[in-house]
Amino acid sequence: MNFWDSSLNPKSLEVVVNFVRQLASCPIIADSLIANGFIPWLKDALNCGVLSVRIASARAVYELSFNSKTRKEMGECGCTIALIKMLDGKVVEEKDAAAMALSKLLLYDGNQKVFRNGERGIANAVQLLDPSTQNLDKMYIFSILSELVNSKKCRKQMVVVGACVYLQKLVEMNVEGAKRLLESLGRGKIWGVFARP
């Protein structure tokens, strides 16, 4: 943590965050990091102006989100909001890292609420279903949307911004997980009314 505190060059934080991410694979070390106040620093790194630091930080969130307590702490600290913004990033690698982290954070109900109430969360996630978006693991997006699909309001939002159209294309491409999410969206048969090309 001393290196983190004394670092003047944001780019050098990438090294620290990547190191922490590797350490976080050990639950005992991860617990120690969290107990020593690492989460607020991680939230700041997610908002850093250096792309590589944001990506490394999102991956660290994924590794550290191993239980409900930690997911709750990260959400309360503002990590969920920062990651939602990253879903709208310009680089696919940033979007993928954010989706990866959110797929874990949204396992906690409180973070789902933050995501639902966010202005662009669902729309940004649905846009990443577009088959033309290359080098992005759709499973993380499926996981995010699956956590929200039980809400009628969220289902409607997903459908309105084109989720069913994208998912149908992914089903035709035999992308694993697409069919299950499409069927979940089809509950109540509202998707046929709202789907757009």
PDB file of C-alpha atoms in Angstrom:
ATOM      1  CA  MET A   1       0.000   0.000   0.000  1.00  0.00           C
ATOM      2  CA  ASN A   2       2.923   2.381   0.548  1.00  0.00           C
ATOM      3  CA  PHE A   3       3.864   2.241  -3.124  1.00  0.00           C
ATOM      4  CA  TRP A   4       0.232   2.944  -4.004  1.00  0.00           C
ATOM      5  CA  ASP A   5       0.165   5.969  -1.675  1.00  0.00           C
ATOM      6  CA  SER A   6       3.465   7.418  -2.856  1.00  0.00           C
ATOM      7  CA  SER A   7       3.005   6.833  -6.568  1.00  0.00           C
ATOM      8  CA  LEU A   8       2.964  10.109  -8.487  1.00  0.00           C
ATOM      9  CA  ASN A   9       2.650   8.617 -11.957  1.00  0.00           C
ATOM     10  CA  PRO A  10      -0.834   7.170 -12.619  1.00  0.00           C
ATOM     11  CA  LYS A  11       0.620   4.857 -15.260  1.00  0.00           C
ATOM     12  CA  SER A  12       2.754   3.164 -12.596  1.00  0.00           C
ATOM     13  CA  LEU A  13      -0.438   2.287 -10.721  1.00  0.00           C
ATOM     14  CA  GLU A  14      -1.114  -0.311 -13.403  1.00  0.00           C
ATOM     15  CA  VAL A  15       1.787  -2.368 -12.068  1.00  0.00           C
ATOM     16  CA  VAL A  16       0.421  -2.158  -8.523  1.00  0.00           C
ATOM     17  CA  VAL A  17      -3.136  -3.038  -9.531  1.00  0.00           C
ATOM     18  CA  ASN A  18      -1.998  -5.998 -11.632  1.00  0.00           C
ATOM     19  CA  PHE A  19       0.127  -7.235  -8.727  1.00  0.00           C
ATOM     20  CA  VAL A  20      -2.829  -6.946  -6.348  1.00  0.00           C
ATOM     21  CA  ARG A  21      -5.051  -8.749  -8.843  1.00  0.00           C
ATOM     22  CA  GLN A  22      -2.621 -11.683  -8.836  1.00  0.00           C
ATOM     23  CA  LEU A  23      -2.503 -11.694  -5.035  1.00  0.00           C
ATOM     24  CA  ALA A  24      -6.297 -11.574  -4.808  1.00  0.00           C
ATOM     25  CA  SER A  25      -6.536 -15.110  -6.154  1.00  0.00           C
ATOM     26  CA  CYS A  26      -5.573 -16.195  -2.614  1.00  0.00           C
ATOM     27  CA  PRO A  27      -8.609 -15.612  -0.324  1.00  0.00           C
ATOM     28  CA  ILE A  28      -6.469 -14.934   2.765  1.00  0.00           C
ATOM     29  CA  ILE A  29      -4.505 -12.196   0.996  1.00  0.00           C
ATOM     30  CA  ALA A  30      -7.691 -10.829  -0.578  1.00  0.00           C
ATOM     31  CA  ASP A  31      -9.278 -10.545   2.889  1.00  0.00           C
ATOM     32  CA  SER A  32      -6.200  -8.713   4.143  1.00  0.00           C
ATOM     33  CA  LEU A  33      -6.268  -6.264   1.224  1.00  0.00           C
ATOM     34  CA  ILE A  34      -9.914  -5.466   1.866  1.00  0.00           C
ATOM     35  CA  ALA A  35      -9.376  -5.146   5.634  1.00  0.00           C
ATOM     36  CA  ASN A  36      -6.582  -2.639   4.956  1.00  0.00           C
ATOM     37  CA  GLY A  37      -8.849  -0.327   2.978  1.00  0.00           C
ATOM     38  CA  PHE A  38      -7.945  -1.276  -0.570  1.00  0.00           C
ATOM     39  CA  ILE A  39     -11.481  -0.849  -1.975  1.00  0.00           C
ATOM     40  CA  PRO A  40     -11.571   3.002  -1.911  1.00  0.00           C
ATOM     41  CA  TRP A  41      -8.218   3.087  -3.712  1.00  0.00           C
ATOM     42  CA  LEU A  42      -9.516   0.640  -6.256  1.00  0.00           C
ATOM     43  CA  LYS A  43     -12.557   2.843  -6.871  1.00  0.00           C
ATOM     44  CA  ASP A  44     -10.230   5.805  -7.507  1.00  0.00           C
ATOM     45  CA  ALA A  45      -8.224   3.698  -9.950  1.00  0.00           C
ATOM     46  CA  LEU A  46     -11.430   2.812 -11.842  1.00  0.00           C
ATOM     47  CA  ASN A  47     -11.900   6.556 -12.393  1.00  0.00           C
ATOM     48  CA  CYS A  48      -8.267   7.127 -13.402  1.00  0.00           C
ATOM     49  CA  GLY A  49      -7.554   8.941 -16.659  1.00  0.00           C
ATOM     50  CA  VAL A  50      -5.175   6.179 -17.783  1.00  0.00           C
ATOM     51  CA  LEU A  51      -6.964   3.456 -19.758  1.00  0.00           C
ATOM     52  CA  SER A  52      -4.634   0.614 -18.776  1.00  0.00           C
ATOM     53  CA  VAL A  53      -5.107   1.433 -15.069  1.00  0.00           C
ATOM     54  CA  ARG A  54      -8.899   1.330 -15.432  1.00  0.00           C
ATOM     55  CA  ILE A  55      -8.730  -2.026 -17.215  1.00  0.00           C
ATOM     56  CA  ALA A  56      -6.389  -3.518 -14.601  1.00  0.00           C
ATOM     57  CA  SER A  57      -8.612  -2.158 -11.817  1.00  0.00           C
ATOM     58  CA  ALA A  58     -11.764  -3.691 -13.293  1.00  0.00           C
ATOM     59  CA  ARG A  59      -9.992  -7.046 -13.463  1.00  0.00           C
ATOM     60  CA  ALA A  60      -8.933  -6.633  -9.837  1.00  0.00           C
ATOM     61  CA  VAL A  61     -12.574  -5.980  -8.885  1.00  0.00           C
ATOM     62  CA  TYR A  62     -13.480  -9.272 -10.552  1.00  0.00           C
ATOM     63  CA  GLU A  63     -10.863 -11.161  -8.537  1.00  0.00           C
ATOM     64  CA  LEU A  64     -11.773  -9.482  -5.251  1.00  0.00           C
ATOM     65  CA  SER A  65     -15.556  -9.927  -5.598  1.00  0.00           C
ATOM     66  CA  PHE A  66     -15.497 -13.382  -4.045  1.00  0.00           C
ATOM     67  CA  ASN A  67     -18.294 -12.929  -1.478  1.00  0.00           C
ATOM     68  CA  SER A  68     -21.414 -10.855  -0.794  1.00  0.00           C
ATOM     69  CA  LYS A  69     -19.725  -8.717   1.861  1.00  0.00           C
ATOM     70  CA  THR A  70     -17.006  -7.594  -0.536  1.00  0.00           C
ATOM     71  CA  ARG A  71     -19.472  -7.026  -3.376  1.00  0.00           C
ATOM     72  CA  LYS A  72     -21.573  -4.886  -1.052  1.00  0.00           C
ATOM     73  CA  GLU A  73     -18.544  -2.842   0.071  1.00  0.00           C
ATOM     74  CA  MET A  74     -17.472  -2.262  -3.517  1.00  0.00           C
ATOM     75  CA  GLY A  75     -20.941  -1.124  -4.498  1.00  0.00           C
ATOM     76  CA  GLU A  76     -21.239   1.222  -1.522  1.00  0.00           C
ATOM     77  CA  CYS A  77     -17.830   2.686  -2.338  1.00  0.00           C
ATOM     78  CA  GLY A  78     -18.889   3.558  -5.906  1.00  0.00           C
ATOM     79  CA  CYS A  79     -17.219   0.800  -7.933  1.00  0.00           C
ATOM     80  CA  THR A  80     -20.490  -0.201  -9.621  1.00  0.00           C
ATOM     81  CA  ILE A  81     -21.098   3.318 -10.945  1.00  0.00           C
ATOM     82  CA  ALA A  82     -17.516   3.604 -12.229  1.00  0.00           C
ATOM     83  CA  LEU A  83     -17.807   0.249 -14.021  1.00  0.00           C
ATOM     84  CA  ILE A  84     -21.116   1.232 -15.645  1.00  0.00           C
ATOM     85  CA  LYS A  85     -19.320   4.243 -17.164  1.00  0.00           C
ATOM     86  CA  MET A  86     -16.570   1.944 -18.429  1.00  0.00           C
ATOM     87  CA  LEU A  87     -19.149  -0.127 -20.348  1.00  0.00           C
ATOM     88  CA  ASP A  88     -19.455   2.919 -22.600  1.00  0.00           C
ATOM     89  CA  GLY A  89     -15.698   3.217 -23.126  1.00  0.00           C
ATOM     90  CA  LYS A  90     -14.120   3.610 -26.552  1.00  0.00           C
ATOM     91  CA  VAL A  91     -11.910   0.521 -26.340  1.00  0.00           C
ATOM     92  CA  VAL A  92     -13.349  -3.016 -26.389  1.00  0.00           C
ATOM     93  CA  GLU A  93     -10.831  -4.222 -23.807  1.00  0.00           C
ATOM     94  CA  GLU A  94     -12.155  -1.636 -21.311  1.00  0.00           C
ATOM     95  CA  LYS A  95     -15.762  -2.657 -21.972  1.00  0.00           C
ATOM     96  CA  ASP A  96     -14.872  -6.330 -21.572  1.00  0.00           C
ATOM     97  CA  ALA A  97     -13.050  -5.751 -18.262  1.00  0.00           C
ATOM     98  CA  ALA A  98     -15.986  -3.700 -16.939  1.00  0.00           C
ATOM     99  CA  ALA A  99     -18.506  -6.371 -17.975  1.00  0.00           C
ATOM    100  CA  MET A 100     -16.355  -9.030 -16.341  1.00  0.00           C
ATOM    101  CA  ALA A 101     -16.297  -7.124 -13.027  1.00  0.00           C
ATOM    102  CA  LEU A 102     -20.000  -6.246 -13.142  1.00  0.00           C
ATOM    103  CA  SER A 103     -20.908  -9.886 -13.748  1.00  0.00           C
ATOM    104  CA  LYS A 104     -19.587 -10.544 -10.225  1.00  0.00           C
ATOM    105  CA  LEU A 105     -20.752  -7.340  -8.505  1.00  0.00           C
ATOM    106  CA  LEU A 106     -24.340  -7.779  -9.674  1.00  0.00           C
ATOM    107  CA  LEU A 107     -24.599 -11.019  -7.716  1.00  0.00           C
ATOM    108  CA  TYR A 108     -25.309  -8.648  -4.811  1.00  0.00           C
ATOM    109  CA  ASP A 109     -28.865  -7.225  -4.893  1.00  0.00           C
ATOM    110  CA  GLY A 110     -27.830  -3.719  -3.833  1.00  0.00           C
ATOM    111  CA  ASN A 111     -25.538  -3.410  -6.848  1.00  0.00           C
ATOM    112  CA  GLN A 112     -28.346  -4.563  -9.124  1.00  0.00           C
ATOM    113  CA  LYS A 113     -30.412  -1.659  -7.833  1.00  0.00           C
ATOM    114  CA  VAL A 114     -27.599   0.792  -8.611  1.00  0.00           C
ATOM    115  CA  PHE A 115     -27.278  -0.681 -12.098  1.00  0.00           C
ATOM    116  CA  ARG A 116     -31.043  -0.517 -12.736  1.00  0.00           C
ATOM    117  CA  ASN A 117     -31.235   3.088 -11.578  1.00  0.00           C
ATOM    118  CA  GLY A 118     -28.246   4.168 -13.639  1.00  0.00           C
ATOM    119  CA  GLU A 119     -29.011   6.284 -16.665  1.00  0.00           C
ATOM    120  CA  ARG A 120     -27.223   4.155 -19.264  1.00  0.00           C
ATOM    121  CA  GLY A 121     -26.370   0.835 -17.591  1.00  0.00           C
ATOM    122  CA  ILE A 122     -28.849  -1.421 -19.373  1.00  0.00           C
ATOM    123  CA  ALA A 123     -28.517   0.367 -22.715  1.00  0.00           C
ATOM    124  CA  ASN A 124     -24.709   0.132 -22.595  1.00  0.00           C
ATOM    125  CA  ALA A 125     -24.826  -3.566 -21.691  1.00  0.00           C
ATOM    126  CA  VAL A 126     -27.321  -4.390 -24.443  1.00  0.00           C
ATOM    127  CA  GLN A 127     -25.192  -2.601 -27.058  1.00  0.00           C
ATOM    128  CA  LEU A 128     -22.395  -5.028 -26.219  1.00  0.00           C
ATOM    129  CA  LEU A 129     -24.612  -7.912 -27.371  1.00  0.00           C
ATOM    130  CA  ASP A 130     -24.178  -6.649 -30.927  1.00  0.00           C
ATOM    131  CA  PRO A 131     -22.468  -9.501 -32.821  1.00  0.00           C
ATOM    132  CA  SER A 132     -20.373  -6.939 -34.707  1.00  0.00           C
ATOM    133  CA  THR A 133     -18.605  -6.060 -31.428  1.00  0.00           C
ATOM    134  CA  GLN A 134     -15.564  -8.313 -31.676  1.00  0.00           C
ATOM    135  CA  ASN A 135     -13.166  -9.565 -28.974  1.00  0.00           C
ATOM    136  CA  LEU A 136     -15.707  -9.250 -26.177  1.00  0.00           C
ATOM    137  CA  ASP A 137     -16.816 -12.231 -24.094  1.00  0.00           C
ATOM    138  CA  LYS A 138     -20.621 -12.195 -24.383  1.00  0.00           C
ATOM    139  CA  MET A 139     -20.940 -14.515 -21.369  1.00  0.00           C
ATOM    140  CA  TYR A 140     -20.255 -11.585 -19.030  1.00  0.00           C
ATOM    141  CA  ILE A 141     -22.998  -9.539 -20.698  1.00  0.00           C
ATOM    142  CA  PHE A 142     -25.381 -12.507 -20.502  1.00  0.00           C
ATOM    143  CA  SER A 143     -24.578 -12.773 -16.794  1.00  0.00           C
ATOM    144  CA  ILE A 144     -25.262  -9.064 -16.167  1.00  0.00           C
ATOM    145  CA  LEU A 145     -28.565  -9.065 -18.031  1.00  0.00           C
ATOM    146  CA  SER A 146     -29.643 -12.387 -16.499  1.00  0.00           C
ATOM    147  CA  GLU A 147     -29.355 -10.843 -13.028  1.00  0.00           C
ATOM    148  CA  LEU A 148     -31.768  -8.088 -14.103  1.00  0.00           C
ATOM    149  CA  VAL A 149     -34.197  -9.955 -16.356  1.00  0.00           C
ATOM    150  CA  ASN A 150     -36.583 -10.858 -13.529  1.00  0.00           C
ATOM    151  CA  SER A 151     -37.548  -7.201 -13.255  1.00  0.00           C
ATOM    152  CA  LYS A 152     -40.364  -6.373 -15.672  1.00  0.00           C
ATOM    153  CA  LYS A 153     -39.067  -2.812 -15.997  1.00  0.00           C
ATOM    154  CA  CYS A 154     -35.561  -4.034 -16.866  1.00  0.00           C
ATOM    155  CA  ARG A 155     -36.882  -6.576 -19.373  1.00  0.00           C
ATOM    156  CA  LYS A 156     -38.816  -3.837 -21.104  1.00  0.00           C
ATOM    157  CA  GLN A 157     -35.744  -1.572 -21.196  1.00  0.00           C
ATOM    158  CA  MET A 158     -33.620  -4.367 -22.658  1.00  0.00           C
ATOM    159  CA  VAL A 159     -36.176  -5.073 -25.349  1.00  0.00           C
ATOM    160  CA  VAL A 160     -36.670  -1.419 -26.254  1.00  0.00           C
ATOM    161  CA  VAL A 161     -32.939  -0.943 -26.887  1.00  0.00           C
ATOM    162  CA  GLY A 162     -32.747  -3.997 -29.150  1.00  0.00           C
ATOM    163  CA  ALA A 163     -31.696  -6.926 -26.957  1.00  0.00           C
ATOM    164  CA  CYS A 164     -33.974  -9.436 -28.706  1.00  0.00           C
ATOM    165  CA  VAL A 165     -32.672  -8.535 -32.149  1.00  0.00           C
ATOM    166  CA  TYR A 166     -29.049  -8.982 -31.049  1.00  0.00           C
ATOM    167  CA  LEU A 167     -29.814 -12.169 -29.135  1.00  0.00           C
ATOM    168  CA  GLN A 168     -31.630 -13.714 -32.093  1.00  0.00           C
ATOM    169  CA  LYS A 169     -28.528 -13.131 -34.215  1.00  0.00           C
ATOM    170  CA  LEU A 170     -26.348 -14.670 -31.506  1.00  0.00           C
ATOM    171  CA  VAL A 171     -28.672 -17.693 -31.295  1.00  0.00           C
ATOM    172  CA  GLU A 172     -28.298 -18.146 -35.056  1.00  0.00           C
ATOM    173  CA  MET A 173     -24.524 -18.005 -34.560  1.00  0.00           C
ATOM    174  CA  ASN A 174     -24.828 -20.713 -31.840  1.00  0.00           C
ATOM    175  CA  VAL A 175     -23.371 -18.488 -29.122  1.00  0.00           C
ATOM    176  CA  GLU A 176     -23.783 -20.321 -25.824  1.00  0.00           C
ATOM    177  CA  GLY A 177     -26.132 -18.595 -23.381  1.00  0.00           C
ATOM    178  CA  ALA A 178     -27.930 -16.443 -25.960  1.00  0.00           C
ATOM    179  CA  LYS A 179     -30.961 -18.710 -26.278  1.00  0.00           C
ATOM    180  CA  ARG A 180     -31.576 -18.876 -22.530  1.00  0.00           C
ATOM    181  CA  LEU A 181     -31.476 -15.086 -22.174  1.00  0.00           C
ATOM    182  CA  LEU A 182     -33.694 -14.616 -25.233  1.00  0.00           C
ATOM    183  CA  GLU A 183     -36.260 -16.997 -23.736  1.00  0.00           C
ATOM    184  CA  SER A 184     -36.155 -15.080 -20.444  1.00  0.00           C
ATOM    185  CA  LEU A 185     -36.811 -11.831 -22.286  1.00  0.00           C
ATOM    186  CA  GLY A 186     -39.721 -13.447 -24.106  1.00  0.00           C
ATOM    187  CA  ARG A 187     -41.724 -13.877 -20.891  1.00  0.00           C
ATOM    188  CA  GLY A 188     -45.070 -12.165 -21.255  1.00  0.00           C
ATOM    189  CA  LYS A 189     -44.562 -12.025 -25.023  1.00  0.00           C
ATOM    190  CA  ILE A 190     -43.763  -8.325 -24.810  1.00  0.00           C
ATOM    191  CA  TRP A 191     -40.586  -8.555 -26.841  1.00  0.00           C
ATOM    192  CA  GLY A 192     -42.311  -9.021 -30.189  1.00  0.00           C
ATOM    193  CA  VAL A 193     -44.022  -5.673 -29.769  1.00  0.00           C
ATOM    194  CA  PHE A 194     -40.945  -3.699 -28.810  1.00  0.00           C
ATOM    195  CA  ALA A 195     -38.183  -5.361 -30.821  1.00  0.00           C
ATOM    196  CA  ARG A 196     -36.757  -3.234 -33.556  1.00  0.00           C
ATOM    197  CA  PRO A 197     -34.414  -4.091 -36.420  1.00  0.00           C
TER     198      PRO A 197
END
